[in-house]
CSV table of C-alpha atoms in Angstrom, one decimal:
chain,number,residue,atom,x,y,z
E,20,UNK,CA,-6.8,-68.5,-32.6
E,21,UNK,CA,-8.5,-70.9,-35.0
E,22,UNK,CA,-6.5,-74.1,-35.6
E,23,UNK,CA,-7.2,-76.0,-38.8
E,24,UNK,CA,-5.5,-79.0,-37.3
E,25,UNK,CA,-7.7,-79.0,-34.2
E,26,UNK,CA,-10.8,-78.4,-36.3
E,27,UNK,CA,-9.9,-81.4,-38.6
E,28,UNK,CA,-9.5,-83.6,-35.5
E,29,UNK,CA,-13.0,-82.5,-34.3
E,30,UNK,CA,-14.5,-83.3,-37.7
E,31,UNK,CA,-12.9,-86.7,-37.8
E,32,UNK,CA,-14.0,-87.4,-34.1
E,33,UNK,CA,-17.7,-87.0,-34.8
E,34,UNK,CA,-18.0,-83.4,-35.9
E,35,UNK,CA,-18.8,-84.4,-39.5
E,36,UNK,CA,-21.9,-86.1,-38.2
E,37,UNK,CA,-23.2,-82.8,-36.9
E,38,UNK,CA,-22.2,-80.9,-40.0
E,39,UNK,CA,-24.3,-83.4,-42.0
E,40,UNK,CA,-27.1,-83.1,-39.5
E,41,UNK,CA,-27.3,-79.3,-40.1
E,42,UNK,CA,-27.1,-79.8,-43.8
E,43,UNK,CA,-29.8,-82.5,-43.8
E,44,UNK,CA,-32.2,-80.2,-41.8
E,45,UNK,CA,-31.4,-76.8,-43.3
E,46,UNK,CA,-31.0,-77.8,-46.9
E,47,UNK,CA,-32.6,-81.2,-47.5
E,48,UNK,CA,-35.5,-81.6,-45.1
E,49,UNK,CA,-36.3,-79.9,-41.8
E,50,UNK,CA,-37.1,-82.6,-39.2
E,51,UNK,CA,-38.6,-82.8,-35.7
E,52,UNK,CA,-35.3,-84.1,-34.4
E,53,UNK,CA,-33.7,-80.7,-35.1
E,54,UNK,CA,-35.1,-79.0,-32.0
E,55,UNK,CA,-34.0,-81.9,-29.8
E,56,UNK,CA,-30.4,-81.7,-31.1
E,57,UNK,CA,-30.2,-78.0,-30.7
E,58,UNK,CA,-31.5,-78.3,-27.1
E,59,UNK,CA,-28.8,-80.9,-26.4
E,60,UNK,CA,-26.1,-78.6,-27.7
E,61,UNK,CA,-27.5,-75.6,-25.8
E,62,UNK,CA,-27.0,-77.4,-22.4
E,63,UNK,CA,-23.2,-77.0,-22.8
E,64,UNK,CA,-23.2,-73.2,-22.7
E,65,UNK,CA,-26.5,-72.1,-21.0
E,66,UNK,CA,-27.6,-73.2,-17.5
E,67,UNK,CA,-31.2,-72.1,-17.9
E,68,UNK,CA,-33.5,-74.9,-19.2
E,69,UNK,CA,-36.4,-72.4,-19.9
E,70,UNK,CA,-34.4,-70.8,-22.7
E,71,UNK,CA,-33.8,-74.3,-24.2
E,72,UNK,CA,-37.6,-74.9,-23.9
E,73,UNK,CA,-38.3,-71.7,-25.7
E,74,UNK,CA,-35.9,-72.5,-28.5
E,75,UNK,CA,-37.5,-76.0,-28.9
E,76,UNK,CA,-41.0,-74.4,-28.9
E,77,UNK,CA,-40.0,-71.9,-31.6
E,78,UNK,CA,-38.5,-74.6,-33.8
E,79,UNK,CA,-41.6,-76.6,-33.3
E,80,UNK,CA,-43.6,-73.7,-34.6
E,81,UNK,CA,-41.3,-73.5,-37.6
E,82,UNK,CA,-41.8,-77.2,-38.3
E,83,UNK,CA,-45.5,-76.9,-38.1
E,84,UNK,CA,-45.6,-73.8,-40.3
E,85,UNK,CA,-43.4,-75.5,-43.0
E,86,UNK,CA,-45.3,-78.7,-43.1
E,87,UNK,CA,-48.5,-78.5,-41.2
E,88,UNK,CA,-49.1,-82.0,-40.1
E,89,UNK,CA,-47.5,-83.7,-43.2
E,90,UNK,CA,-44.1,-85.3,-43.3
E,91,UNK,CA,-43.4,-83.6,-46.6
E,92,UNK,CA,-40.3,-82.1,-48.0
E,93,UNK,CA,-39.9,-78.4,-48.9
E,94,UNK,CA,-41.0,-78.8,-52.4
E,95,UNK,CA,-44.3,-80.1,-51.2
E,96,UNK,CA,-44.7,-77.8,-48.2
E,97,UNK,CA,-47.5,-75.3,-47.9
E,98,UNK,CA,-45.0,-72.4,-47.8
E,99,UNK,CA,-43.4,-73.5,-51.1
E,100,UNK,CA,-44.5,-70.3,-53.0
E,101,UNK,CA,-43.2,-68.0,-50.2
E,102,UNK,CA,-39.9,-69.9,-49.9
E,103,UNK,CA,-39.0,-69.3,-53.6
E,104,UNK,CA,-39.9,-65.6,-53.5
E,105,UNK,CA,-37.0,-63.2,-52.9
E,106,UNK,CA,-37.3,-59.5,-51.9
E,107,UNK,CA,-34.2,-58.6,-53.9
E,108,UNK,CA,-32.5,-60.4,-56.7
E,109,UNK,CA,-28.8,-59.7,-56.3
E,110,UNK,CA,-26.6,-61.1,-53.4
E,111,UNK,CA,-25.4,-58.4,-51.0
E,112,UNK,CA,-21.7,-57.4,-51.5
E,113,UNK,CA,-21.2,-55.4,-48.3
E,114,UNK,CA,-22.2,-55.4,-44.7
E,115,UNK,CA,-24.5,-52.4,-45.4
E,116,UNK,CA,-26.2,-54.2,-48.3
E,117,UNK,CA,-26.7,-57.3,-46.2
E,118,UNK,CA,-28.2,-55.3,-43.4
E,119,UNK,CA,-30.6,-53.6,-45.8
E,120,UNK,CA,-31.5,-56.9,-47.4
E,121,UNK,CA,-32.1,-58.4,-43.9
E,122,UNK,CA,-34.6,-55.6,-43.0
E,123,UNK,CA,-36.4,-56.0,-46.3
E,124,UNK,CA,-36.5,-59.8,-46.1
E,125,UNK,CA,-37.7,-59.6,-42.4
E,126,UNK,CA,-40.5,-57.3,-43.4
E,127,UNK,CA,-41.4,-59.4,-46.4
E,128,UNK,CA,-41.5,-62.9,-45.0
E,129,UNK,CA,-43.0,-62.0,-41.7
E,130,UNK,CA,-45.6,-59.6,-43.0
E,131,UNK,CA,-44.3,-56.4,-41.4
E,132,UNK,CA,-45.7,-53.3,-42.9
E,133,UNK,CA,-42.7,-51.1,-43.6
E,134,UNK,CA,-44.8,-47.9,-43.5
E,135,UNK,CA,-46.6,-48.7,-40.2
E,136,UNK,CA,-44.0,-50.5,-38.1
E,137,UNK,CA,-41.3,-48.5,-36.5
E,138,UNK,CA,-37.9,-50.0,-35.7
E,139,UNK,CA,-38.8,-50.5,-32.0
E,140,UNK,CA,-41.8,-52.6,-33.1
E,141,UNK,CA,-39.7,-54.5,-35.6
E,142,UNK,CA,-37.0,-55.2,-33.1
E,143,UNK,CA,-39.5,-56.4,-30.4
E,144,UNK,CA,-41.0,-58.7,-33.0
E,145,UNK,CA,-37.6,-60.0,-34.1
E,146,UNK,CA,-36.3,-60.9,-30.6
E,147,UNK,CA,-39.6,-62.4,-29.5
E,148,UNK,CA,-39.1,-65.3,-31.9
E,149,UNK,CA,-35.4,-65.1,-32.8
E,150,UNK,CA,-34.8,-68.8,-33.1
E,151,UNK,CA,-37.8,-69.2,-35.4
E,152,UNK,CA,-37.0,-66.2,-37.5
E,153,UNK,CA,-33.2,-66.7,-38.0
E,154,UNK,CA,-33.6,-70.4,-38.7
E,155,UNK,CA,-36.2,-69.6,-41.3
E,156,UNK,CA,-33.9,-67.1,-42.9
E,157,UNK,CA,-31.0,-69.6,-42.8
E,158,UNK,CA,-33.3,-72.1,-44.7
E,159,UNK,CA,-33.8,-69.5,-47.4
E,160,UNK,CA,-30.3,-68.0,-47.6
E,161,UNK,CA,-27.8,-70.3,-46.0
E,162,UNK,CA,-24.9,-68.3,-47.5
E,163,UNK,CA,-26.1,-65.1,-45.8
E,164,UNK,CA,-27.9,-65.8,-42.6
E,165,UNK,CA,-27.2,-67.9,-39.5
E,166,UNK,CA,-29.6,-69.5,-37.1
E,167,UNK,CA,-29.1,-67.7,-33.8
E,168,UNK,CA,-29.3,-69.9,-30.6
E,169,UNK,CA,-27.6,-67.7,-28.0
E,170,UNK,CA,-30.6,-66.1,-26.2
E,171,UNK,CA,-29.5,-64.2,-23.1
E,172,UNK,CA,-26.0,-65.5,-23.9
E,173,UNK,CA,-24.4,-62.9,-26.1
E,174,UNK,CA,-21.5,-63.1,-23.6
E,175,UNK,CA,-20.8,-66.7,-24.8
E,176,UNK,CA,-20.8,-65.5,-28.4
E,177,UNK,CA,-18.4,-62.7,-27.5
E,178,UNK,CA,-16.0,-65.2,-25.8
E,179,UNK,CA,-16.1,-67.3,-28.9
E,180,UNK,CA,-15.4,-64.3,-31.2
E,181,UNK,CA,-12.5,-63.2,-29.0
E,182,UNK,CA,-11.0,-66.7,-28.8
E,183,UNK,CA,-11.2,-67.3,-32.6
E,184,UNK,CA,-10.4,-63.7,-33.7
E,185,UNK,CA,-13.8,-63.1,-35.2
E,186,UNK,CA,-14.2,-59.3,-35.4
E,187,UNK,CA,-17.4,-57.8,-33.9
E,188,UNK,CA,-18.8,-54.4,-34.6
E,189,UNK,CA,-19.4,-51.9,-31.7
E,190,UNK,CA,-22.5,-52.6,-29.8
E,191,UNK,CA,-25.4,-50.2,-30.4
E,192,UNK,CA,-26.8,-48.2,-27.5
E,193,UNK,CA,-29.9,-49.4,-25.8
E,194,UNK,CA,-32.5,-47.2,-27.5
E,195,UNK,CA,-31.0,-47.6,-30.9
E,196,UNK,CA,-33.6,-50.3,-31.9
E,197,UNK,CA,-32.7,-50.0,-35.6
E,198,UNK,CA,-29.0,-50.6,-34.8
E,199,UNK,CA,-29.8,-53.5,-32.5
E,200,UNK,CA,-32.0,-55.1,-35.2
E,201,UNK,CA,-29.3,-54.6,-37.9
E,202,UNK,CA,-26.7,-56.0,-35.5
E,203,UNK,CA,-27.8,-59.5,-36.3
E,204,UNK,CA,-27.0,-58.8,-40.0
E,205,UNK,CA,-23.6,-57.5,-39.0
E,206,UNK,CA,-22.9,-60.8,-37.1
E,207,UNK,CA,-24.0,-62.8,-40.1
E,208,UNK,CA,-21.6,-60.8,-42.3
E,209,UNK,CA,-18.6,-61.3,-40.1
E,210,UNK,CA,-19.3,-65.0,-39.7
E,211,UNK,CA,-19.6,-65.3,-43.4
E,212,UNK,CA,-16.1,-63.8,-43.8
E,213,UNK,CA,-14.8,-66.1,-41.1
E,214,UNK,CA,-16.1,-69.3,-42.7
E,215,UNK,CA,-14.9,-68.3,-46.1
E,216,UNK,CA,-11.4,-67.6,-44.7
E,217,UNK,CA,-11.3,-71.2,-43.4
E,218,UNK,CA,-13.2,-72.8,-46.3
E,219,UNK,CA,-16.2,-73.8,-44.3
E,220,UNK,CA,-19.7,-74.3,-45.8
E,221,UNK,CA,-22.6,-72.8,-43.8
E,222,UNK,CA,-23.4,-76.1,-42.1
E,223,UNK,CA,-19.8,-76.6,-40.9
E,224,UNK,CA,-20.1,-73.0,-39.4
E,225,UNK,CA,-23.2,-74.0,-37.5
E,226,UNK,CA,-21.4,-77.1,-36.0
E,227,UNK,CA,-18.5,-74.7,-35.1
E,228,UNK,CA,-20.8,-72.2,-33.4
E,229,UNK,CA,-23.0,-74.5,-31.4
E,230,UNK,CA,-20.8,-77.5,-30.6
E,231,UNK,CA,-17.0,-77.1,-31.2
E,232,UNK,CA,-16.6,-73.5,-30.0
E,233,UNK,CA,-18.8,-73.6,-26.8
E,234,UNK,CA,-17.0,-76.8,-25.7
E,235,UNK,CA,-13.6,-75.3,-26.6
E,236,UNK,CA,-14.1,-72.2,-24.4
E,237,UNK,CA,-15.4,-74.3,-21.4
E,238,UNK,CA,-19.1,-73.9,-21.8
E,239,UNK,CA,-20.9,-72.4,-18.8
E,240,UNK,CA,-17.6,-72.4,-16.9
E,241,UNK,CA,-16.3,-69.7,-19.2
E,242,UNK,CA,-18.5,-67.1,-17.5
E,243,UNK,CA,-20.3,-68.5,-14.4
E,244,UNK,CA,-18.2,-67.9,-11.3
E,245,UNK,CA,-18.0,-70.8,-8.8
E,246,UNK,CA,-16.0,-69.0,-6.0
E,247,UNK,CA,-17.7,-65.6,-5.8
E,248,UNK,CA,-15.9,-62.5,-4.5
E,249,UNK,CA,-17.3,-60.7,-1.5
E,250,UNK,CA,-20.3,-58.6,-2.3
E,251,UNK,CA,-19.6,-54.9,-2.8
E,252,UNK,CA,-23.1,-53.7,-3.4
E,253,UNK,CA,-26.8,-54.7,-3.2
E,254,UNK,CA,-29.6,-54.0,-5.6
E,255,UNK,CA,-33.4,-54.6,-5.7
E,256,UNK,CA,-34.7,-56.8,-8.5
E,257,UNK,CA,-38.4,-57.7,-9.1
E,258,UNK,CA,-40.7,-59.8,-11.0
E,259,UNK,CA,-43.8,-62.1,-10.8
E,260,UNK,CA,-44.1,-65.9,-10.3
E,261,UNK,CA,-45.1,-66.3,-13.9
E,262,UNK,CA,-42.1,-64.4,-15.2
E,263,UNK,CA,-40.4,-66.8,-17.7
E,264,UNK,CA,-37.0,-66.2,-16.0
E,265,UNK,CA,-38.2,-66.7,-12.4
E,266,UNK,CA,-37.8,-70.0,-10.6
E,267,UNK,CA,-37.3,-70.1,-6.9
E,268,UNK,CA,-35.8,-73.5,-6.4
E,269,UNK,CA,-32.5,-74.7,-5.0
E,270,UNK,CA,-29.7,-74.7,-7.6
E,271,UNK,CA,-31.6,-72.5,-10.1
E,272,UNK,CA,-29.5,-70.2,-12.3
E,273,UNK,CA,-31.4,-67.6,-14.5
E,274,UNK,CA,-30.7,-64.5,-16.5
E,275,UNK,CA,-32.0,-61.2,-15.1
E,276,UNK,CA,-32.1,-57.6,-15.9
E,277,UNK,CA,-29.5,-55.7,-13.9
E,278,UNK,CA,-28.0,-52.3,-13.0
E,279,UNK,CA,-24.9,-51.5,-15.1
E,280,UNK,CA,-23.0,-51.2,-11.8
E,281,UNK,CA,-23.8,-54.8,-10.8
E,282,UNK,CA,-20.6,-56.8,-10.1
E,283,UNK,CA,-20.1,-60.5,-9.7
E,284,UNK,CA,-20.9,-61.5,-6.1
E,285,UNK,CA,-23.3,-58.6,-5.5
E,286,UNK,CA,-26.5,-59.2,-3.5
E,287,UNK,CA,-29.9,-59.0,-5.2
E,288,UNK,CA,-33.0,-58.6,-3.1
E,289,UNK,CA,-36.1,-60.1,-4.9
E,290,UNK,CA,-39.4,-58.4,-4.7
E,291,UNK,CA,-42.4,-60.4,-6.1
E,292,UNK,CA,-45.6,-58.7,-7.1
E,293,UNK,CA,-48.0,-61.6,-6.7
E,294,UNK,CA,-49.9,-63.4,-5.2
E,295,UNK,CA,-49.0,-60.7,-2.8
E,296,UNK,CA,-46.4,-58.0,-3.0
E,297,UNK,CA,-43.4,-58.8,-0.9
E,298,UNK,CA,-39.7,-59.3,-0.6
E,299,UNK,CA,-39.3,-63.1,-0.5
E,300,UNK,CA,-35.6,-64.0,-1.3
E,301,UNK,CA,-32.1,-62.8,-1.7
E,302,UNK,CA,-29.9,-63.9,-4.7
E,303,UNK,CA,-26.4,-63.3,-5.9
E,304,UNK,CA,-25.0,-62.2,-9.2
E,305,UNK,CA,-22.9,-65.1,-10.4
E,306,UNK,CA,-21.2,-63.6,-13.5
E,307,UNK,CA,-19.9,-60.3,-14.7
E,308,UNK,CA,-22.8,-58.3,-16.0
E,309,UNK,CA,-22.8,-57.9,-19.8
E,310,UNK,CA,-24.7,-56.2,-22.6
E,311,UNK,CA,-26.9,-58.4,-24.8
E,312,UNK,CA,-28.1,-56.5,-27.8
E,313,UNK,CA,-30.9,-59.0,-28.3
E,314,UNK,CA,-32.2,-58.9,-24.7
E,315,UNK,CA,-34.9,-56.3,-24.5
E,316,UNK,CA,-33.6,-54.8,-21.2
E,317,UNK,CA,-30.1,-54.7,-22.7
E,318,UNK,CA,-28.0,-55.2,-19.5
E,319,UNK,CA,-28.0,-58.7,-18.1
E,320,UNK,CA,-26.4,-60.9,-15.5
E,321,UNK,CA,-27.0,-64.5,-14.3
E,322,UNK,CA,-28.3,-64.8,-10.8
E,323,UNK,CA,-28.2,-67.8,-8.5
E,324,UNK,CA,-27.9,-69.1,-5.0
E,325,UNK,CA,-31.4,-68.0,-4.0
E,326,UNK,CA,-32.1,-68.0,-0.3
E,327,UNK,CA,-35.8,-68.0,0.7
E,328,UNK,CA,-36.3,-65.8,3.8
E,329,UNK,CA,-39.1,-64.6,6.0
E,330,UNK,CA,-41.4,-62.6,3.6
E,331,UNK,CA,-41.6,-58.9,4.1
E,332,UNK,CA,-45.0,-57.7,2.7
E,333,UNK,CA,-45.3,-54.2,1.1
E,334,UNK,CA,-47.5,-53.2,4.0
E,335,UNK,CA,-44.7,-54.0,6.5
E,336,UNK,CA,-42.1,-52.3,4.3
E,337,UNK,CA,-44.1,-49.1,4.3
E,338,UNK,CA,-44.6,-49.2,8.1
E,339,UNK,CA,-40.9,-49.9,8.9
E,340,UNK,CA,-39.2,-46.6,10.0
E,341,UNK,CA,-35.9,-47.5,8.3
E,342,UNK,CA,-37.5,-48.6,5.0
E,343,UNK,CA,-40.4,-46.2,4.6
E,344,UNK,CA,-38.3,-43.3,3.6
E,345,UNK,CA,-36.5,-45.1,0.7
E,346,UNK,CA,-37.4,-43.3,-2.6
E,347,UNK,CA,-38.4,-46.7,-4.1
E,348,UNK,CA,-40.8,-47.4,-1.3
E,349,UNK,CA,-42.3,-43.9,-1.7
E,350,UNK,CA,-42.8,-44.8,-5.4
E,351,UNK,CA,-44.7,-47.9,-4.3
E,352,UNK,CA,-41.8,-50.2,-5.5
E,353,UNK,CA,-42.3,-49.1,-9.1
E,354,UNK,CA,-39.3,-49.4,-11.5
E,355,UNK,CA,-37.6,-51.7,-9.0
E,356,UNK,CA,-35.1,-53.7,-11.2
E,357,UNK,CA,-31.5,-52.4,-10.6
E,358,UNK,CA,-32.3,-49.9,-7.8
E,359,UNK,CA,-29.2,-49.8,-5.6
E,360,UNK,CA,-29.7,-50.5,-1.8
E,361,UNK,CA,-27.5,-48.7,0.7
E,362,UNK,CA,-25.4,-51.3,2.5
E,363,UNK,CA,-26.8,-50.5,5.9
E,364,UNK,CA,-30.4,-51.1,4.5
E,365,UNK,CA,-29.3,-54.3,2.8
E,366,UNK,CA,-27.8,-55.6,6.0
E,367,UNK,CA,-31.0,-54.7,7.8
E,368,UNK,CA,-33.1,-56.5,5.2
E,369,UNK,CA,-30.8,-59.5,5.5
E,370,UNK,CA,-31.5,-59.6,9.2
E,371,UNK,CA,-35.3,-59.2,8.7
E,372,UNK,CA,-35.5,-62.0,6.2
E,373,UNK,CA,-33.1,-64.2,8.3
E,374,UNK,CA,-31.4,-65.5,5.2
E,375,UNK,CA,-27.9,-67.0,5.5
E,376,UNK,CA,-26.5,-64.6,2.9
E,377,UNK,CA,-23.3,-62.6,3.5
E,378,UNK,CA,-23.6,-59.0,4.8
E,379,UNK,CA,-21.8,-56.1,3.0
E,380,UNK,CA,-18.9,-54.7,4.9
E,381,UNK,CA,-19.3,-51.0,5.3
E,382,UNK,CA,-18.3,-48.1,7.6
E,383,UNK,CA,-21.0,-46.1,9.3
E,384,UNK,CA,-21.4,-42.6,7.9
E,385,UNK,CA,-20.2,-41.0,11.1
E,386,UNK,CA,-16.8,-42.6,10.5
E,387,UNK,CA,-16.5,-41.7,6.8
E,388,UNK,CA,-19.1,-39.5,5.1
E,389,UNK,CA,-18.1,-40.7,1.6
E,390,UNK,CA,-16.2,-43.9,1.7
E,391,UNK,CA,-18.5,-46.5,3.2
E,392,UNK,CA,-18.0,-49.6,1.0
E,393,UNK,CA,-15.4,-51.3,-1.2
E,394,UNK,CA,-17.5,-50.1,-4.1
E,395,UNK,CA,-16.9,-46.5,-2.9
E,396,UNK,CA,-13.2,-47.2,-2.9
E,397,UNK,CA,-13.4,-48.2,-6.5
E,398,UNK,CA,-15.7,-45.4,-7.7
E,399,UNK,CA,-14.5,-42.5,-5.5
E,400,UNK,CA,-10.8,-43.3,-5.1
E,401,UNK,CA,-9.4,-45.7,-7.7
E,402,UNK,CA,-11.2,-44.3,-10.8
E,403,UNK,CA,-10.3,-40.6,-10.1
E,404,UNK,CA,-6.7,-41.8,-9.3
E,405,UNK,CA,-6.5,-43.5,-12.7
E,406,UNK,CA,-7.6,-40.4,-14.4
E,407,UNK,CA,-4.9,-38.4,-12.7
E,408,UNK,CA,-2.4,-41.1,-13.7
E,409,UNK,CA,-3.4,-40.4,-17.4
E,410,UNK,CA,-5.8,-43.3,-18.1
E,411,UNK,CA,-9.0,-42.9,-20.1
E,412,UNK,CA,-11.9,-45.1,-19.3
E,413,UNK,CA,-11.1,-47.3,-22.4
E,414,UNK,CA,-7.6,-47.9,-21.1
E,415,UNK,CA,-8.5,-50.0,-18.1
E,416,UNK,CA,-11.0,-52.8,-17.5
E,417,UNK,CA,-13.1,-53.2,-14.3
E,418,UNK,CA,-14.0,-56.7,-13.2
E,419,UNK,CA,-11.9,-58.3,-15.9
E,420,UNK,CA,-12.8,-61.9,-16.5
E,421,UNK,CA,-9.6,-63.9,-16.5
E,422,UNK,CA,-10.1,-67.5,-17.6
E,423,UNK,CA,-7.8,-70.2,-16.1
E,424,UNK,CA,-7.2,-73.6,-17.6
E,425,UNK,CA,-9.3,-73.4,-20.8
E,426,UNK,CA,-11.8,-71.2,-19.0
E,427,UNK,CA,-12.6,-73.9,-16.4
E,428,UNK,CA,-11.9,-71.3,-13.6
E,429,UNK,CA,-12.4,-67.6,-13.5
E,430,UNK,CA,-10.4,-64.9,-11.7
E,431,UNK,CA,-12.0,-61.4,-11.4
E,432,UNK,CA,-9.4,-58.6,-10.8
E,433,UNK,CA,-11.0,-55.3,-9.8
E,434,UNK,CA,-9.0,-53.2,-12.2
E,435,UNK,CA,-6.6,-54.1,-15.1
E,436,UNK,CA,-4.6,-51.4,-16.7
E,437,UNK,CA,-3.9,-51.5,-20.4
E,438,UNK,CA,-5.2,-55.0,-20.9
E,439,UNK,CA,-4.2,-56.8,-24.1
E,440,UNK,CA,-5.9,-59.9,-25.3
E,441,UNK,CA,-5.2,-62.5,-27.9
E,442,UNK,CA,-6.6,-65.9,-28.3
E,443,UNK,CA,-5.4,-68.0,-25.3
E,444,UNK,CA,-3.0,-65.2,-24.3
E,445,UNK,CA,-3.6,-62.1,-22.1
E,446,UNK,CA,-1.4,-59.5,-20.6
E,447,UNK,CA,-1.6,-56.2,-18.8
E,448,UNK,CA,0.6,-53.3,-17.5
E,449,UNK,CA,-0.8,-53.5,-13.9
E,450,UNK,CA,-3.5,-54.9,-11.7
E,451,UNK,CA,-5.3,-53.2,-8.9
E,452,UNK,CA,-7.3,-54.7,-6.1
E,453,UNK,CA,-9.6,-52.5,-4.0
E,454,UNK,CA,-10.2,-53.1,-0.3
E,455,UNK,CA,-12.3,-51.0,2.1
E,456,UNK,CA,-9.8,-51.2,5.0
E,457,UNK,CA,-6.6,-53.2,5.6
E,458,UNK,CA,-7.0,-54.4,9.2
E,459,UNK,CA,-3.6,-55.7,10.3
E,460,UNK,CA,-0.9,-57.8,8.7
E,461,UNK,CA,-3.1,-60.8,8.0
E,462,UNK,CA,-5.5,-58.8,5.9
E,463,UNK,CA,-2.7,-57.1,4.1
E,464,UNK,CA,-0.9,-60.3,3.2
E,465,UNK,CA,-4.2,-61.8,2.0
E,466,UNK,CA,-4.8,-58.8,-0.3
E,467,UNK,CA,-1.2,-58.9,-1.5
E,468,UNK,CA,-1.4,-62.6,-2.3
E,469,UNK,CA,-4.7,-62.1,-4.1
E,470,UNK,CA,-3.5,-59.3,-6.4
E,471,UNK,CA,-0.2,-61.1,-7.0
E,472,UNK,CA,-2.0,-64.1,-8.5
E,473,UNK,CA,-3.9,-61.9,-10.9
E,474,UNK,CA,-0.7,-60.0,-11.9
E,475,UNK,CA,1.3,-63.2,-12.5
E,476,UNK,CA,-1.5,-64.6,-14.6
E,477,UNK,CA,-1.5,-61.5,-16.8
E,478,UNK,CA,2.3,-61.1,-16.9
E,479,UNK,CA,1.9,-57.6,-15.4
E,480,UNK,CA,4.7,-55.4,-14.4
E,481,UNK,CA,3.0,-54.1,-11.3
E,482,UNK,CA,0.3,-55.0,-8.8
E,483,UNK,CA,-1.4,-52.6,-6.4
E,484,UNK,CA,-3.6,-52.8,-3.3
E,485,UNK,CA,-5.8,-49.7,-2.7
E,486,UNK,CA,-7.8,-49.1,0.5
E,487,UNK,CA,-9.6,-46.1,1.8
E,488,UNK,CA,-6.5,-45.2,3.8
E,489,UNK,CA,-3.4,-46.1,1.6
E,490,UNK,CA,-2.0,-47.2,-1.7
E,491,UNK,CA,0.6,-50.0,-2.0
E,492,UNK,CA,2.4,-50.9,-5.2
E,493,UNK,CA,4.5,-54.1,-5.9
E,494,UNK,CA,6.8,-55.0,-8.8
E,495,UNK,CA,7.3,-58.2,-10.8
E,496,UNK,CA,11.1,-57.7,-10.4
E,497,UNK,CA,10.9,-59.4,-6.9
E,498,UNK,CA,7.8,-61.5,-7.6
E,499,UNK,CA,5.6,-58.8,-6.0
E,500,UNK,CA,7.0,-59.5,-2.6
E,501,UNK,CA,8.0,-56.1,-1.2
E,502,UNK,CA,6.1,-52.8,-1.8
E,503,UNK,CA,8.0,-50.3,-3.9
E,504,UNK,CA,5.5,-47.6,-3.1
E,505,UNK,CA,3.4,-47.0,0.0
E,506,UNK,CA,1.6,-43.8,0.9
E,507,UNK,CA,-1.7,-42.6,2.4
E,508,UNK,CA,-4.1,-40.5,0.4
E,509,UNK,CA,-3.3,-37.5,2.6
E,510,UNK,CA,0.5,-37.9,1.9
E,511,UNK,CA,-0.1,-38.0,-1.8
E,512,UNK,CA,-2.4,-34.9,-1.6
E,513,UNK,CA,-0.1,-32.9,0.6
E,514,UNK,CA,3.3,-33.8,-0.9
E,515,UNK,CA,3.6,-33.6,-4.7
E,516,UNK,CA,6.9,-35.5,-4.6
E,517,UNK,CA,5.0,-38.5,-3.1
E,518,UNK,CA,2.4,-38.4,-5.9
E,519,UNK,CA,5.1,-37.9,-8.5
E,520,UNK,CA,6.7,-41.1,-7.3
E,521,UNK,CA,3.5,-43.0,-8.0
E,522,UNK,CA,3.2,-41.4,-11.4
E,523,UNK,CA,6.7,-42.6,-12.3
E,524,UNK,CA,5.6,-46.2,-11.5
E,525,UNK,CA,2.0,-46.5,-12.6
E,526,UNK,CA,1.5,-43.4,-14.8
E,527,UNK,CA,0.6,-43.9,-18.4
E,528,UNK,CA,3.7,-43.3,-20.4
């Protein structure tokens, strides 16, 4: 929830300086100091220095294109004639009108032939220089457009919107390039309504977006997970040493294209194509994967904790009896990003590379033909159970990011039923934690304690531990101490009365 009192304190404590800085640069005279200031603000909410470097580079292009090599003001700039031309004369009065105006302005100012360029081309052009383009548009129309400095960090923007009750439109699908292009205009429209509601000018909004709000939500701590959960799956990822997001150094954190099934803590096996094609390291997903409409590959996670191992060249991969039959290997490792690796193969690769990364706990197929990993428990047992209990996909959240202490620590429950979220307040009906097997009382108490902490944080009525063998349910009435329901899958299947008892507790009313 936006607090005018807290906002006024921020302005008096130095925020007014930043508001004036944005006004000086985006209304009076664009300076070379602008890129440095934006880079300093960016550090708070993005751990990847290469994205900051890219923003600085693009803003440098803008400075050069506005002035050439002269320290002149806009009125004397080489682009003076372009700056005063407008594709349309009247100000948009609806989100649709603003979206149309944006498309027209983008084509006009950036010399895009509306008859020749399709929306995929336009979208690719837009995201390839988004800091440049959106800052330029904000110079022209500060009441309509915002400079966008959240590359590969739409998740941060979403947390800000959620925290301060800024409505966001539904995300377009990956191949809807027109929708993804117009999504920028939709964000501008909603932010315009937000600042008007709280009597902000455009430059105060920029200070809010890039300084006040990121610090308020906890910066990078609002989404990067320090204490990672145990891995539930492994995936191949791939790239080249000159990839702008690739940097194999200790402590590096970088965004990367991911499989939609990637969960926080999962293992990522890196295959590099040059100078020779080989597996060279194993990484971990260190945040909950998210959709970024302005990231070309759409689905993204942050990866870190790289462990350099013994290289496995493509030749050796093809000669290895256990690896040669993998469909990906037969395709010569083409289309590698996000391909899931069977747990037994991942554990084998971990041994071959001799990296100190955690193995994935799994059961050999001879023990269980279907349920081999914790991920299988989630996908093959919990999700079908929730459907039988009356829940649609939209009525539960998987890998729910639960911020603790102003987002300075994150908890990640496996499943949250009927989550409700308001600024600084979250609740749910029930929380479920999936485990592959419960091996003795110590393991059981550990799982019970874990899901209890999630349930208490969300003020849930019930908590549940689900393994491949049994289901346990606990109630808030006794602080989740004693199970109020306990049954094996066979018991629930064979005895309708047993399953009915579960429905009475966890079923959607």
